[in-house]
PDB file of C-alpha atoms and ligand atoms in Angstrom:
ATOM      1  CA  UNK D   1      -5.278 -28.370   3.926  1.00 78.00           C
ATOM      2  CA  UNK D   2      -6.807 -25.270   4.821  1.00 90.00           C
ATOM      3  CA  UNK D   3      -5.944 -21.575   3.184  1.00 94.00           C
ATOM      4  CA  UNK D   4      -5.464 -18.685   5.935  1.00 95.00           C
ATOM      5  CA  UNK D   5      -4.671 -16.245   3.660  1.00 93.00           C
ATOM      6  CA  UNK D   6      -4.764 -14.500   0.174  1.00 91.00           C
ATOM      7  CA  UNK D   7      -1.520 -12.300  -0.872  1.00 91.00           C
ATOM      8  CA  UNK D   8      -1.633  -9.371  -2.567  1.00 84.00           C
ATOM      9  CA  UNK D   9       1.497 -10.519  -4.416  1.00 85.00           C
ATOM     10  CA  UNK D  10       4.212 -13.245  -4.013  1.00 87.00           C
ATOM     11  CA  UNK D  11       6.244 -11.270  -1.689  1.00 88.00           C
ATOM     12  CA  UNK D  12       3.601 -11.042   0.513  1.00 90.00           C
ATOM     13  CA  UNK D  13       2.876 -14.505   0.566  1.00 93.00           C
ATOM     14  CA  UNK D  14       6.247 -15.601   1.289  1.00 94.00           C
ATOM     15  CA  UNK D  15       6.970 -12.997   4.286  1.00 93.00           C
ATOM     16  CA  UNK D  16       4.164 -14.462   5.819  1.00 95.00           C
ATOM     17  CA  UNK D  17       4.981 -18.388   4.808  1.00 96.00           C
ATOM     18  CA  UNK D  18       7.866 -17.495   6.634  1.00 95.00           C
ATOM     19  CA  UNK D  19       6.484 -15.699   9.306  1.00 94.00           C
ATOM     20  CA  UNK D  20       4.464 -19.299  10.262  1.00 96.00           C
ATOM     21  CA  UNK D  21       7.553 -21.698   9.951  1.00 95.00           C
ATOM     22  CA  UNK D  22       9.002 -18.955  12.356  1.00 95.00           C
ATOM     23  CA  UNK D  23       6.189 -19.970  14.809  1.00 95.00           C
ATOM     24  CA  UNK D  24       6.824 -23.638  13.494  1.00 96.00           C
ATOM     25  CA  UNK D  25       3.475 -23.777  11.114  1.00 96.00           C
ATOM     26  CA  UNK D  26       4.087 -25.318   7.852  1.00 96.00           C
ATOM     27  CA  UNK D  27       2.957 -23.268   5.384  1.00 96.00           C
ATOM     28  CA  UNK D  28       2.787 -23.610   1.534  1.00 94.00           C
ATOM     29  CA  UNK D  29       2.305 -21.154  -1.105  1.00 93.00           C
ATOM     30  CA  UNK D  30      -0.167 -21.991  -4.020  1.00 91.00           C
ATOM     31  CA  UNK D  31      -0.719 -20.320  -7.236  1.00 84.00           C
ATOM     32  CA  UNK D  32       3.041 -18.785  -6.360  1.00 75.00           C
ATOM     33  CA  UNK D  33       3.571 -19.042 -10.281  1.00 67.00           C
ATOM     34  CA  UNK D  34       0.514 -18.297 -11.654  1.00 59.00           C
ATOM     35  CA  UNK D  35       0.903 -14.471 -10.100  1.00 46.00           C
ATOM     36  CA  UNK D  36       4.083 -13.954 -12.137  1.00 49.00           C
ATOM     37  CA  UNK D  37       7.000 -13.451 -10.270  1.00 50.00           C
ATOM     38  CA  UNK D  38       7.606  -9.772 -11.530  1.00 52.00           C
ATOM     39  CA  UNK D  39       3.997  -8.793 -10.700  1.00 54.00           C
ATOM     40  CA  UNK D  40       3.889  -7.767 -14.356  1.00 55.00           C
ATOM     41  CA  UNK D  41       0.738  -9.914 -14.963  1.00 53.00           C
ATOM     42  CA  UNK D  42      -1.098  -8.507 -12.059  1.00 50.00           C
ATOM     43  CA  UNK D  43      -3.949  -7.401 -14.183  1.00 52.00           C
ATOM     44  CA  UNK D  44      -5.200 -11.425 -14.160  1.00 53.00           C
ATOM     45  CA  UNK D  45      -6.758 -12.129 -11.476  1.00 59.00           C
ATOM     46  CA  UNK D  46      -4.715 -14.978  -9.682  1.00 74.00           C
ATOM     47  CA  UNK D  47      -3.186 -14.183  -6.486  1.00 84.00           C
ATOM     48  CA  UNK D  48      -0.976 -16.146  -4.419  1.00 89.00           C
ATOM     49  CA  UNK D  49      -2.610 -18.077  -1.320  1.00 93.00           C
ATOM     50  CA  UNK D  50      -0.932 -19.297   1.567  1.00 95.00           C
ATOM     51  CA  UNK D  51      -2.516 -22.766   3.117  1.00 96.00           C
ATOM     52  CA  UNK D  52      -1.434 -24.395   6.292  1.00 96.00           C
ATOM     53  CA  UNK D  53      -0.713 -27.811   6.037  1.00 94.00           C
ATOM     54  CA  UNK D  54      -1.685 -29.205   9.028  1.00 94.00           C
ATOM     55  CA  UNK D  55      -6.003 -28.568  10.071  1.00 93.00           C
ATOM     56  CA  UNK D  56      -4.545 -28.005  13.942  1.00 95.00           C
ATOM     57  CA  UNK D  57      -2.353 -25.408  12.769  1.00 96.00           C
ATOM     58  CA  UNK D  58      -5.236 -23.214  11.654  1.00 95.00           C
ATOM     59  CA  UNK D  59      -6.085 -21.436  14.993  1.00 94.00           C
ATOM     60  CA  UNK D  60      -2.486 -20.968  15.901  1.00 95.00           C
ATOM     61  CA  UNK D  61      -1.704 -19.502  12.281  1.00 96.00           C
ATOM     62  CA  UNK D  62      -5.193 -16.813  12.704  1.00 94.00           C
ATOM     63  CA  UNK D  63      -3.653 -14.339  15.017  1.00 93.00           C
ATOM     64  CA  UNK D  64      -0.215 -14.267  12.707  1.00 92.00           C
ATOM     65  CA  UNK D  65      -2.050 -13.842   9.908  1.00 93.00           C
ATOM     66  CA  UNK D  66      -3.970 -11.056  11.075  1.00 90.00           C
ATOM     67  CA  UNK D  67      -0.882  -9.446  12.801  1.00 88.00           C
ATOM     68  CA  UNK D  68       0.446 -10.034   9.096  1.00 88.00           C
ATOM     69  CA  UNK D  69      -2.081  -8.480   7.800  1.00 84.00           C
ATOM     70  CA  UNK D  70      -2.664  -5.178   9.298  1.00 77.00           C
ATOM     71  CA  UNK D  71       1.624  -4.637   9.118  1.00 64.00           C
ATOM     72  CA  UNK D  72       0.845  -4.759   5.154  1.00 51.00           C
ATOM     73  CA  UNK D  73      -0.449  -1.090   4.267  1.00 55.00           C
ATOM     74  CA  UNK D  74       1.343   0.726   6.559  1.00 56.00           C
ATOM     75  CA  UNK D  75       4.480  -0.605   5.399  1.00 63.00           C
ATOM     76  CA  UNK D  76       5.600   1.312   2.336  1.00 73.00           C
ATOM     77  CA  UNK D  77       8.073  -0.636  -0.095  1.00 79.00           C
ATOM     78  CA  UNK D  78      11.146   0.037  -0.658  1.00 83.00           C
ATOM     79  CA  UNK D  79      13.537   0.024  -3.882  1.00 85.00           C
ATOM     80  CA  UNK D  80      16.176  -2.469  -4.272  1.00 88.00           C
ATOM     81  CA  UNK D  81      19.406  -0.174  -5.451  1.00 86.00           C
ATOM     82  CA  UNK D  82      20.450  -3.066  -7.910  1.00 90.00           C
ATOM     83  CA  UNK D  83      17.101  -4.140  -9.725  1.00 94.00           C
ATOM     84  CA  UNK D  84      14.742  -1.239  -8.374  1.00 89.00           C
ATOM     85  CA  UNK D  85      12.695  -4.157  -7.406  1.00 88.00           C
ATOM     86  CA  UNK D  86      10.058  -3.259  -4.539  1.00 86.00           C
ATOM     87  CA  UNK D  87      10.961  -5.120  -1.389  1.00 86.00           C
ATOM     88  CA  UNK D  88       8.706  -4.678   1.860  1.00 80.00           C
ATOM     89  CA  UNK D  89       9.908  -2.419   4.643  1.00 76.00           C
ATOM     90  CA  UNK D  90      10.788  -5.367   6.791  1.00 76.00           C
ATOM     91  CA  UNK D  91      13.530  -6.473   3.923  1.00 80.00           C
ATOM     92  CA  UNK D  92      17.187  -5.731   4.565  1.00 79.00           C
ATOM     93  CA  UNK D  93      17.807  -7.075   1.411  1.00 86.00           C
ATOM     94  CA  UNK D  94      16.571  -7.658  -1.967  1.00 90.00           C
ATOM     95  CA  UNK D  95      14.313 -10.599  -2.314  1.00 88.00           C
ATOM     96  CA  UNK D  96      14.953 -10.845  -5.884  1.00 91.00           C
ATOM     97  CA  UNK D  97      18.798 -10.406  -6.428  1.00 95.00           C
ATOM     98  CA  UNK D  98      19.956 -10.159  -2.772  1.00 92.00           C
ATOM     99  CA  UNK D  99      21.118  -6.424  -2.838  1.00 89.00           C
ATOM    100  CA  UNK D 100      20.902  -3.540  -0.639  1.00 83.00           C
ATOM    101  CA  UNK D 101      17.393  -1.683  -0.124  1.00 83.00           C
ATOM    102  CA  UNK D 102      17.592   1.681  -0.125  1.00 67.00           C
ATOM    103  CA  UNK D 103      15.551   2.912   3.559  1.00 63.00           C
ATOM    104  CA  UNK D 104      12.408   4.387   3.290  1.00 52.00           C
ATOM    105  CA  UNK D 105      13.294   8.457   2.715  1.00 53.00           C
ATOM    106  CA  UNK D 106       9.252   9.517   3.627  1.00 46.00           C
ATOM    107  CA  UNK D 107       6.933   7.127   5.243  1.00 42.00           C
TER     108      UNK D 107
HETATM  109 ZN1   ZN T 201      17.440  -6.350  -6.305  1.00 82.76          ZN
END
């Protein structure tokens, strides 16, 4: 089972874990728990990876990881109004508690 890609924090992983079962790739996140789910424990060095599951997938999953990955940066996060978790700019919705997310103000 090959890895195609290594988050920057569980969020990440799982908008792109979803991003591949969109394109019917199945995807699995490892380490998922290790990271923390707060990111509070981001000083340790564990980040989440996201493997394919299938060898055949890999080529197919390459370009929409790397379409994945150059959306990251550019995308500033945005504040959940409930939690004030950080949610990714593509999130209509909180990821942790399913509330609203504020829109970007300055990007
Ligand atoms: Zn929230």
């Amino acid at each position: 089972m090959p890895r195609v890609y290594v988050a920057s924090d569980l969020v990440d992983a799982q908008l792109l874990a979803d991003v591949l079962h969109g394109h019917g790739i199945a995807a699995r996140i490892l380490n998922a728990h290790a990271a923390g789910a707060l990111g509070e424990l981001s000083f340790i060095d564990v980040r989440p990876e996201v493997w394919v599951s299938e060898p055949r997938d890999v080529a197919r999953a390459e370009p929409v990881v790397a379409a994945h990955d150059r959306r990251g940066p550019s995308a500033p996060d945005r504040r959940c109004a409930s939690c004030g978790e950080p949610n990714p700019a593509s999130f209509a919705s909180c990821w942790q508690c399913g509330g609203w997310v504020e829109p970007a103000e300055s990007a």
